[in-house]
Short mmCIF file of C-alpha atoms and ligand atoms in Angstrom, two decimals:
data_model
loop_
_atom_site.label_atom_id
_atom_site.label_comp_id
_atom_site.label_asym_id
_atom_site.label_seq_id
_atom_site.Cartn_x
_atom_site.Cartn_y
_atom_site.Cartn_z
CA UNK A 6 58.82 -35.02 109.36
CA UNK A 7 61.70 -36.32 111.46
CA UNK A 8 62.16 -34.70 114.89
CA UNK A 9 65.02 -32.27 115.43
CA UNK A 10 66.79 -31.20 118.62
CA UNK A 11 67.80 -27.54 118.69
CA UNK A 12 69.88 -25.88 121.41
CA UNK A 13 69.45 -22.13 121.82
CA UNK A 14 72.51 -20.49 123.41
CA UNK A 15 71.52 -16.92 124.28
CA UNK A 16 72.35 -14.94 127.41
CA UNK A 17 69.67 -12.27 127.10
CA UNK A 18 66.55 -13.74 128.84
CA UNK A 19 63.92 -11.96 126.72
CA UNK A 20 65.63 -12.83 123.40
CA UNK A 21 65.95 -16.42 124.57
CA UNK A 22 62.29 -16.63 125.53
CA UNK A 23 61.14 -15.21 122.18
CA UNK A 24 63.39 -17.56 120.21
CA UNK A 25 62.52 -20.69 122.19
CA UNK A 26 58.77 -19.93 122.06
CA UNK A 27 58.89 -19.34 118.29
CA UNK A 28 60.81 -22.57 117.72
CA UNK A 29 58.55 -24.63 119.98
CA UNK A 30 55.54 -23.54 117.92
CA UNK A 31 56.89 -24.74 114.57
CA UNK A 32 59.57 -27.32 115.21
CA UNK A 33 58.79 -31.01 115.47
CA UNK A 34 61.17 -32.06 118.23
CA UNK A 35 62.91 -30.63 121.28
CA UNK A 36 64.10 -27.11 121.96
CA UNK A 37 66.83 -26.92 124.61
CA UNK A 38 68.22 -23.68 126.02
CA UNK A 39 71.26 -22.32 127.82
CA UNK A 40 72.22 -18.89 129.11
CA UNK A 41 76.01 -19.31 128.72
CA UNK A 42 78.66 -21.72 127.48
CA UNK A 43 78.93 -23.68 130.74
CA UNK A 44 75.20 -24.29 130.82
CA UNK A 45 75.26 -25.30 127.14
CA UNK A 46 78.00 -27.87 127.81
CA UNK A 47 75.95 -29.31 130.67
CA UNK A 48 72.86 -29.53 128.43
CA UNK A 49 74.93 -31.19 125.71
CA UNK A 50 76.41 -33.80 128.00
CA UNK A 51 72.93 -34.69 129.31
CA UNK A 52 71.58 -35.53 125.85
CA UNK A 53 72.58 -37.89 123.01
CA UNK A 54 73.12 -35.23 120.36
CA UNK A 55 71.87 -31.85 119.18
CA UNK A 56 71.02 -31.30 115.51
CA UNK A 57 71.43 -27.55 115.45
CA UNK A 58 73.04 -25.14 117.93
CA UNK A 59 71.66 -21.63 117.51
CA UNK A 60 74.58 -19.71 118.91
CA UNK A 61 74.97 -16.16 120.17
CA UNK A 62 78.65 -15.23 120.51
CA UNK A 63 79.12 -12.45 123.05
CA UNK A 64 78.02 -13.16 126.61
CA UNK A 65 79.24 -13.05 130.19
CA UNK A 66 80.82 -16.22 131.56
CA UNK A 67 81.86 -18.80 128.93
CA UNK A 68 80.98 -17.17 125.59
CA UNK A 69 79.82 -18.73 122.31
CA UNK A 70 83.34 -19.02 120.88
CA UNK A 71 84.67 -20.90 123.89
CA UNK A 72 81.58 -23.12 123.93
CA UNK A 73 82.11 -24.12 120.28
CA UNK A 74 85.79 -24.87 120.97
CA UNK A 75 84.95 -27.05 123.99
CA UNK A 76 81.98 -28.77 122.40
CA UNK A 77 83.55 -29.46 118.99
CA UNK A 78 85.24 -32.67 120.11
CA UNK A 79 82.04 -34.11 121.62
CA UNK A 80 80.79 -35.26 118.20
CA UNK A 81 77.31 -34.31 119.40
CA UNK A 82 76.69 -31.19 117.31
CA UNK A 83 75.08 -31.67 113.90
CA UNK A 84 75.42 -28.05 112.73
CA UNK A 85 75.88 -24.49 113.98
CA UNK A 86 73.78 -21.43 113.16
CA UNK A 87 75.10 -18.05 114.30
CA UNK A 88 72.65 -15.58 115.78
CA UNK A 89 74.71 -12.62 116.88
CA UNK A 90 74.95 -8.87 116.48
CA UNK A 91 78.76 -8.94 116.45
CA UNK A 92 80.53 -7.03 113.68
CA UNK A 93 80.22 -8.92 110.33
CA UNK A 94 84.02 -9.17 109.95
CA UNK A 95 84.28 -10.91 113.32
CA UNK A 96 81.37 -13.18 112.43
CA UNK A 97 83.20 -14.18 109.23
CA UNK A 98 86.29 -15.04 111.25
CA UNK A 99 84.06 -17.09 113.55
CA UNK A 100 82.74 -19.01 110.56
CA UNK A 101 86.34 -19.83 109.59
CA UNK A 102 86.96 -20.99 113.16
CA UNK A 103 83.84 -23.21 113.06
CA UNK A 104 85.15 -24.90 109.90
CA UNK A 105 88.59 -25.36 111.51
CA UNK A 106 86.98 -27.04 114.49
CA UNK A 107 85.47 -29.60 112.12
CA UNK A 108 81.92 -28.42 112.83
CA UNK A 109 79.30 -27.94 110.13
CA UNK A 110 78.34 -24.30 109.67
CA UNK A 111 74.76 -23.93 108.48
CA UNK A 112 74.23 -20.15 108.31
CA UNK A 113 74.44 -16.72 109.91
CA UNK A 114 71.05 -15.25 110.86
CA UNK A 115 72.29 -12.06 112.53
CA UNK A 116 70.05 -10.53 115.16
CA UNK A 117 67.18 -10.38 116.06
CA UNK A 118 66.26 -14.03 115.43
CA UNK A 119 64.14 -14.52 112.30
CA UNK A 120 62.03 -17.65 112.18
CA UNK A 121 61.70 -17.57 108.40
CA UNK A 122 65.46 -17.56 107.88
CA UNK A 123 65.87 -20.35 110.40
CA UNK A 124 63.21 -22.52 108.67
CA UNK A 125 65.18 -22.19 105.41
CA UNK A 126 68.33 -23.35 107.20
CA UNK A 127 66.45 -26.31 108.73
CA UNK A 128 65.43 -27.30 105.19
CA UNK A 129 69.10 -27.19 104.09
CA UNK A 130 70.08 -29.21 107.16
CA UNK A 131 67.57 -31.94 106.33
CA UNK A 132 68.76 -32.07 102.72
CA UNK A 133 72.37 -32.34 103.88
CA UNK A 134 71.50 -35.10 106.34
CA UNK A 135 69.75 -37.18 103.73
CA UNK A 136 72.63 -36.80 101.26
CA UNK A 137 75.60 -36.96 103.63
CA UNK A 138 77.00 -40.14 105.09
CA UNK A 139 76.32 -40.53 108.80
CA UNK A 140 78.62 -38.91 111.34
CA UNK A 141 79.61 -41.21 114.16
CA UNK A 142 80.35 -40.01 117.65
CA UNK A 143 83.97 -40.58 118.79
CA UNK A 144 82.80 -43.49 120.96
CA UNK A 145 81.43 -45.24 117.87
CA UNK A 146 84.51 -44.80 115.64
CA UNK A 147 85.46 -48.05 113.92
CA UNK A 148 88.45 -49.90 115.31
CA UNK A 149 91.32 -51.43 113.36
CA UNK A 150 89.69 -54.86 113.44
CA UNK A 151 86.35 -53.40 112.20
CA UNK A 152 88.19 -51.84 109.24
CA UNK A 153 90.10 -55.06 108.48
CA UNK A 154 86.86 -57.01 108.55
CA UNK A 155 85.21 -54.43 106.27
CA UNK A 156 88.06 -54.85 103.76
CA UNK A 157 87.87 -58.66 103.96
CA UNK A 158 84.11 -58.54 103.39
CA UNK A 159 84.36 -56.14 100.45
CA UNK A 160 82.22 -53.52 102.19
CA UNK A 161 84.12 -50.54 100.75
CA UNK A 162 82.50 -49.07 97.72
CA UNK A 163 83.56 -46.59 95.04
CA UNK A 164 81.27 -43.55 94.84
CA UNK A 165 81.55 -41.24 91.85
CA UNK A 166 81.34 -37.45 91.83
CA UNK A 167 81.12 -35.80 88.39
CA UNK A 168 83.57 -33.17 87.18
CA UNK A 169 81.68 -30.86 84.81
CA UNK A 170 82.09 -27.77 82.69
CA UNK A 171 81.03 -24.70 84.68
CA UNK A 172 78.99 -23.13 81.92
CA UNK A 173 77.18 -26.04 80.28
CA UNK A 174 77.51 -28.70 82.99
CA UNK A 175 78.89 -31.17 80.47
CA UNK A 176 80.37 -34.27 82.08
CA UNK A 177 84.18 -34.34 81.72
CA UNK A 178 84.99 -37.11 84.20
CA UNK A 179 84.44 -38.20 87.78
CA UNK A 180 86.38 -38.51 91.00
CA UNK A 181 86.28 -41.85 92.79
CA UNK A 182 85.58 -41.39 96.52
CA UNK A 183 85.63 -44.19 99.07
CA UNK A 184 82.53 -45.05 101.08
CA UNK A 185 82.10 -47.84 103.61
CA UNK A 186 78.67 -49.44 103.47
CA UNK A 187 78.75 -50.73 106.99
CA UNK A 188 76.18 -53.43 107.87
CA UNK A 189 75.29 -51.69 111.14
CA UNK A 190 76.17 -48.00 110.75
CA UNK A 191 75.14 -47.45 107.12
CA UNK A 192 77.21 -45.44 104.65
CA UNK A 193 80.32 -43.92 106.25
CA UNK A 194 82.56 -41.19 104.79
CA UNK A 195 86.38 -41.41 104.56
CA UNK A 196 86.84 -39.30 107.71
CA UNK A 197 85.71 -42.35 109.68
CA UNK A 198 88.14 -44.88 108.28
CA UNK A 199 91.00 -43.22 106.37
CA UNK A 200 92.99 -42.22 109.48
CA UNK A 201 92.97 -45.83 110.79
CA UNK A 202 93.85 -47.15 107.35
CA UNK A 203 96.72 -44.70 106.93
CA UNK A 204 98.10 -45.46 110.35
CA UNK A 205 98.07 -49.23 109.77
CA UNK A 206 99.14 -49.40 106.12
CA UNK A 207 95.76 -50.52 104.85
CA UNK A 208 95.27 -47.69 102.39
CA UNK A 209 96.65 -49.61 99.45
CA UNK A 210 94.22 -52.51 100.06
CA UNK A 211 91.41 -49.94 99.84
CA UNK A 212 92.93 -48.44 96.71
CA UNK A 213 93.14 -51.73 94.81
CA UNK A 214 89.54 -52.59 95.66
CA UNK A 215 88.32 -49.20 94.43
CA UNK A 216 90.61 -49.24 91.38
CA UNK A 217 89.19 -52.57 90.24
CA UNK A 218 85.62 -51.36 90.83
CA UNK A 219 86.36 -48.20 88.85
CA UNK A 220 87.93 -50.09 85.93
CA UNK A 221 84.95 -52.47 85.92
CA UNK A 222 82.60 -49.50 85.65
CA UNK A 223 84.66 -47.97 82.83
CA UNK A 224 84.41 -51.25 80.91
CA UNK A 225 80.62 -51.35 81.35
CA UNK A 226 80.20 -47.70 80.38
CA UNK A 227 82.48 -48.14 77.40
CA UNK A 228 80.26 -51.01 76.21
CA UNK A 229 77.35 -48.52 76.33
CA UNK A 230 79.34 -46.00 74.31
CA UNK A 231 80.48 -43.70 77.15
CA UNK A 232 84.21 -43.20 77.68
CA UNK A 233 84.50 -41.70 81.14
CA UNK A 234 87.70 -40.42 82.72
CA UNK A 235 87.98 -41.55 86.35
CA UNK A 236 90.25 -39.96 88.95
CA UNK A 237 91.51 -42.02 91.91
CA UNK A 238 92.99 -40.52 95.07
CA UNK A 239 96.50 -41.71 95.98
CA UNK A 240 98.02 -41.42 99.45
CA UNK A 241 101.72 -40.53 99.93
CA UNK A 242 102.63 -43.98 101.26
CA UNK A 243 101.40 -45.61 98.05
CA UNK A 244 103.70 -43.53 95.88
CA UNK A 245 106.73 -44.63 97.83
CA UNK A 246 106.26 -48.21 96.69
CA UNK A 247 107.79 -49.80 93.61
CA UNK A 248 104.92 -52.13 92.70
CA UNK A 249 102.32 -49.38 92.35
CA UNK A 250 102.96 -48.51 88.73
CA UNK A 251 103.64 -52.14 87.71
CA UNK A 252 100.30 -53.28 89.08
CA UNK A 253 98.42 -50.33 87.59
CA UNK A 254 99.95 -51.17 84.18
CA UNK A 255 98.87 -54.79 84.54
CA UNK A 256 95.30 -53.98 85.59
CA UNK A 257 94.87 -51.40 82.83
CA UNK A 258 96.03 -53.96 80.27
CA UNK A 259 93.77 -56.66 81.67
CA UNK A 260 90.70 -54.41 81.66
CA UNK A 261 91.57 -52.78 78.34
CA UNK A 262 90.81 -49.37 79.78
CA UNK A 263 93.09 -46.81 78.10
CA UNK A 264 95.58 -45.19 80.47
CA UNK A 265 94.43 -41.79 79.18
CA UNK A 266 91.01 -42.47 80.77
CA UNK A 267 92.56 -42.71 84.24
CA UNK A 268 93.83 -39.93 86.45
CA UNK A 269 95.43 -39.88 89.89
CA UNK A 270 94.92 -37.12 92.45
CA UNK A 271 97.69 -36.31 94.91
CA UNK A 272 97.36 -33.63 97.56
CA UNK A 273 99.92 -30.87 97.32
CA UNK A 274 100.93 -31.19 100.98
CA UNK A 275 102.02 -34.82 100.50
CA UNK A 276 104.50 -33.74 97.83
CA UNK A 277 106.43 -31.40 100.05
CA UNK A 278 108.37 -34.13 101.78
CA UNK A 279 108.07 -36.80 99.09
CA UNK A 280 111.13 -39.03 98.65
CA UNK A 281 112.70 -39.56 95.23
CA UNK A 282 110.87 -42.84 94.73
CA UNK A 283 107.48 -41.08 95.03
CA UNK A 284 108.52 -38.62 92.37
CA UNK A 285 109.64 -41.55 90.20
CA UNK A 286 106.17 -43.11 90.58
CA UNK A 287 104.57 -39.87 89.40
CA UNK A 288 106.79 -39.70 86.35
CA UNK A 289 106.06 -43.37 85.56
CA UNK A 290 102.29 -42.84 85.82
CA UNK A 291 102.54 -39.99 83.34
CA UNK A 292 104.80 -42.04 81.05
CA UNK A 293 102.10 -44.67 81.07
CA UNK A 294 99.67 -42.04 79.77
CA UNK A 295 97.62 -41.47 82.95
CA UNK A 296 96.63 -37.97 84.09
CA UNK A 297 97.96 -36.46 87.30
CA UNK A 298 96.08 -33.90 89.36
CA UNK A 299 97.47 -31.76 92.15
CA UNK A 300 94.66 -31.94 94.72
CA UNK A 301 93.60 -29.33 97.30
CA UNK A 302 95.79 -26.74 95.56
CA UNK A 303 96.31 -23.71 97.79
CA UNK A 304 95.22 -25.45 100.99
CA UNK A 305 98.66 -26.18 102.39
CA UNK A 306 102.09 -24.84 101.72
CA UNK A 307 102.80 -23.16 98.47
CA UNK A 308 103.72 -25.86 95.99
CA UNK A 309 104.51 -23.85 92.90
CA UNK A 310 107.91 -25.46 92.95
CA UNK A 311 106.49 -28.95 92.64
CA UNK A 312 103.98 -27.79 90.09
CA UNK A 313 106.74 -26.55 87.85
CA UNK A 314 108.96 -29.63 88.40
CA UNK A 315 106.46 -32.45 88.10
CA UNK A 316 104.34 -33.54 85.15
CA UNK A 317 100.90 -32.55 86.45
CA UNK A 318 98.05 -32.39 83.95
CA UNK A 319 95.43 -30.88 86.27
CA UNK A 320 95.15 -28.57 89.27
CA UNK A 321 92.23 -28.96 91.68
CA UNK A 322 91.70 -25.71 93.51
CA UNK A 323 90.84 -26.29 97.14
CA UNK A 324 87.19 -25.64 97.95
CA UNK A 325 88.07 -23.16 100.71
CA UNK A 326 88.54 -20.46 98.05
CA UNK A 327 85.03 -20.89 96.67
CA UNK A 328 83.56 -20.87 100.16
CA UNK A 329 85.26 -17.58 101.01
CA UNK A 330 84.84 -15.99 97.58
CA UNK A 331 81.81 -13.84 98.42
CA UNK A 332 83.15 -12.52 101.70
CA UNK A 333 86.88 -12.20 100.92
CA UNK A 334 87.91 -10.34 97.78
CA UNK A 335 91.38 -11.92 98.13
CA UNK A 336 89.92 -15.38 97.46
CA UNK A 337 88.54 -14.16 94.15
CA UNK A 338 92.01 -12.82 93.30
CA UNK A 339 93.54 -16.23 94.06
CA UNK A 340 90.99 -17.95 91.84
CA UNK A 341 91.78 -15.57 88.95
CA UNK A 342 95.52 -16.20 89.44
CA UNK A 343 95.02 -19.97 89.54
CA UNK A 344 93.06 -19.80 86.27
CA UNK A 345 95.95 -17.85 84.71
CA UNK A 346 98.56 -20.21 86.18
CA UNK A 347 96.86 -23.35 84.81
CA UNK A 348 96.50 -21.66 81.41
CA UNK A 349 100.17 -20.66 81.37
CA UNK A 350 101.21 -24.21 82.30
CA UNK A 351 98.87 -25.68 79.66
CA UNK A 352 96.95 -27.82 82.15
CA UNK A 353 93.33 -27.93 83.30
CA UNK A 354 91.94 -26.37 86.47
CA UNK A 355 89.02 -27.94 88.31
CA UNK A 356 87.42 -25.72 90.95
CA UNK A 357 86.19 -27.78 93.89
CA UNK A 358 83.24 -27.24 96.21
CA UNK A 359 80.77 -25.32 94.03
CA UNK A 360 77.51 -25.36 95.96
CA UNK A 361 75.37 -22.47 94.68
CA UNK A 362 74.32 -20.88 91.40
CA UNK A 363 75.77 -17.55 92.63
CA UNK A 364 79.18 -19.22 93.01
CA UNK A 365 78.86 -20.80 89.58
CA UNK A 366 78.08 -17.44 87.95
CA UNK A 367 80.92 -15.66 89.75
CA UNK A 368 83.43 -18.41 88.90
CA UNK A 369 82.55 -18.15 85.21
CA UNK A 370 83.18 -14.39 85.48
CA UNK A 371 86.57 -15.13 87.05
CA UNK A 372 87.50 -17.35 84.10
CA UNK A 373 86.86 -20.81 85.61
CA UNK A 374 85.86 -23.54 83.15
CA UNK A 375 85.73 -26.85 85.06
CA UNK A 376 84.23 -27.64 88.46
CA UNK A 377 83.09 -30.23 90.93
CA UNK A 378 80.56 -29.69 93.70
CA UNK A 379 77.23 -30.38 95.29
CA UNK A 380 75.50 -27.92 92.92
CA UNK A 381 76.12 -30.29 90.02
CA UNK A 382 76.07 -33.66 91.79
CA UNK A 383 77.06 -35.27 95.07
CA UNK A 384 79.22 -38.41 95.13
CA UNK A 385 76.92 -41.28 94.14
CA UNK A 386 77.01 -45.08 94.01
CA UNK A 387 77.78 -46.83 90.74
CA UNK A 388 74.17 -47.52 89.68
CA UNK A 389 73.21 -43.83 90.08
CA UNK A 390 76.31 -42.76 88.20
CA UNK A 391 75.43 -45.03 85.27
CA UNK A 392 71.97 -43.38 85.15
CA UNK A 393 73.61 -39.95 85.42
CA UNK A 394 75.85 -40.71 82.40
CA UNK A 395 72.89 -42.00 80.39
CA UNK A 396 70.84 -38.87 81.16
CA UNK A 397 73.72 -36.58 80.21
CA UNK A 398 74.23 -38.44 76.93
CA UNK A 399 70.48 -38.17 76.22
CA UNK A 400 70.58 -34.43 76.90
CA UNK A 401 73.56 -34.04 74.60
CA UNK A 402 71.65 -35.68 71.72
CA UNK A 403 68.40 -33.73 72.15
P1 C2E B 526 89.11 -34.73 98.20
O1 C2E B 526 89.99 -35.60 97.38
O2 C2E B 526 89.40 -33.28 98.20
O3 C2E B 526 87.63 -35.02 97.70
C1 C2E B 526 86.61 -34.06 97.63
C2 C2E B 526 85.79 -34.05 98.89
O4 C2E B 526 84.93 -32.93 98.87
C3 C2E B 526 84.87 -35.27 99.03
O5 C2E B 526 84.70 -35.53 100.42
C4 C2E B 526 83.57 -34.74 98.45
O6 C2E B 526 82.42 -35.45 98.90
C5 C2E B 526 83.59 -33.34 98.99
N1 C2E B 526 82.81 -32.41 98.19
C6 C2E B 526 82.56 -32.45 96.87
N2 C2E B 526 81.82 -31.41 96.48
C7 C2E B 526 81.60 -30.66 97.58
C8 C2E B 526 80.88 -29.44 97.83
O7 C2E B 526 80.30 -28.82 96.95
N3 C2E B 526 80.88 -28.98 99.12
C9 C2E B 526 81.50 -29.64 100.12
N4 C2E B 526 81.42 -29.13 101.35
N5 C2E B 526 82.19 -30.80 99.93
C10 C2E B 526 82.23 -31.29 98.68
P2 C2E B 526 84.83 -37.05 100.98
O8 C2E B 526 84.25 -38.01 100.00
O9 C2E B 526 84.33 -37.02 102.39
O10 C2E B 526 86.39 -37.28 100.98
C11 C2E B 526 87.24 -36.56 101.82
C12 C2E B 526 88.67 -36.80 101.47
O11 C2E B 526 89.03 -38.15 101.73
C13 C2E B 526 88.97 -36.59 99.98
O12 C2E B 526 89.12 -35.22 99.74
C14 C2E B 526 90.25 -37.40 99.83
O13 C2E B 526 91.36 -36.65 100.26
C15 C2E B 526 90.03 -38.53 100.82
N6 C2E B 526 89.59 -39.73 100.07
C16 C2E B 526 88.36 -40.08 99.66
N7 C2E B 526 88.39 -41.28 99.05
C17 C2E B 526 89.68 -41.68 99.06
C18 C2E B 526 90.37 -42.84 98.57
O14 C2E B 526 89.81 -43.75 97.97
N8 C2E B 526 91.73 -42.90 98.80
C19 C2E B 526 92.40 -41.89 99.44
N9 C2E B 526 93.72 -42.02 99.60
N10 C2E B 526 91.78 -40.79 99.90
C20 C2E B 526 90.45 -40.69 99.72
CA1 CA B 527 90.70 -35.75 95.43
CA1 CA B 528 90.29 -31.86 96.83
#
């Protein structure tokens, strides 16, 4: 088993001793400790990285909240586990803050520390690590010339994440997500390269590479008897460009993939300030026969206006609502309303970020029909996706 480094942040000496001793007995790896936020920052800066911070919140001196805020930009924290007796409502708000800081929240153990619960979370952490692209520290972030070289060398790869029916898990399509298979760093997620690409107008080079890979896959799957709908993400800058729809038309014709098998996802926030030409591109894509999804619905400003004006064929409900569903009754109400809204508009609703069976069951109760999430499948490379389609088809026949 691979070694882990755990940092225990706990001000109460006896609690800390019990926790550290219990962890040292079972954990392969290092157990670090700190009595307040300042000490934890010093420990963190003296080591390469910490896999899990086991974090109490209330303490004298720099408390857990301030520590997380200070430490979040270090890029050295793999995940956070809360271990606090604070009121549950405040702990929920802390979880929201952890997400906002860009940290990975692993679980809330409450107090006193329970080794069994922690071991379960370690198991989840290991599963996440093996399935998630590597996180680089800020010092390692790729530069503009790294990204250019990656594009020249064709190192960017389309990964595919299935969209399925919530009840029967039937495959209804897949979203194309960019991954960079870097010769030195391994597989990197978009967070590591999209900002540089967007800043330096390289996003459309990425798009055309992924679009051609996706169309190639659709041709191969079609030859095997599977017609799969693929959804490609578009950035705002691409929409404000006259050649986009012309080139898409040309490539669809060349590959003989029907336009109805292709969808484009646009985040709602990018539409708020979209110029007329972007709106024209959207209309043209629909005229061509392609689908149009409003992505991350509910995450930004309210975009009901745009939804009613523009020819969307799908809404993708932001995954924040599913995450908060259990703890915030209001999230469930928003999901129910989104289901009703999509129905009234005659378009489909895909619920993003479904990770557990409990969420799946609840979403079915709330009227959801389509979903995407780690529970069903993570984004996967082309060869795995071809196997996935073949398995699904086999299941359908049996
Ligand atoms: P998105 O379009 O909202 O894509 C869904 C993201 O949620 C993906 O992250 C996916 O891996 C992740 N995800 C899926 N299911 C779950 C789940 O159950 N739980 C959790 N926690 N996450 C889940 P990814 O691949 O890191 O992409 C992040 C964002 O980067 C995407 O968000 C999209 O906005 C952007 N992106 C990815 N590929 C491209 C691309 O080719 N072009 C453009 N313009 N943007 C892209
Ligand atoms: Ca998307
Ligand atoms: Ca989304």
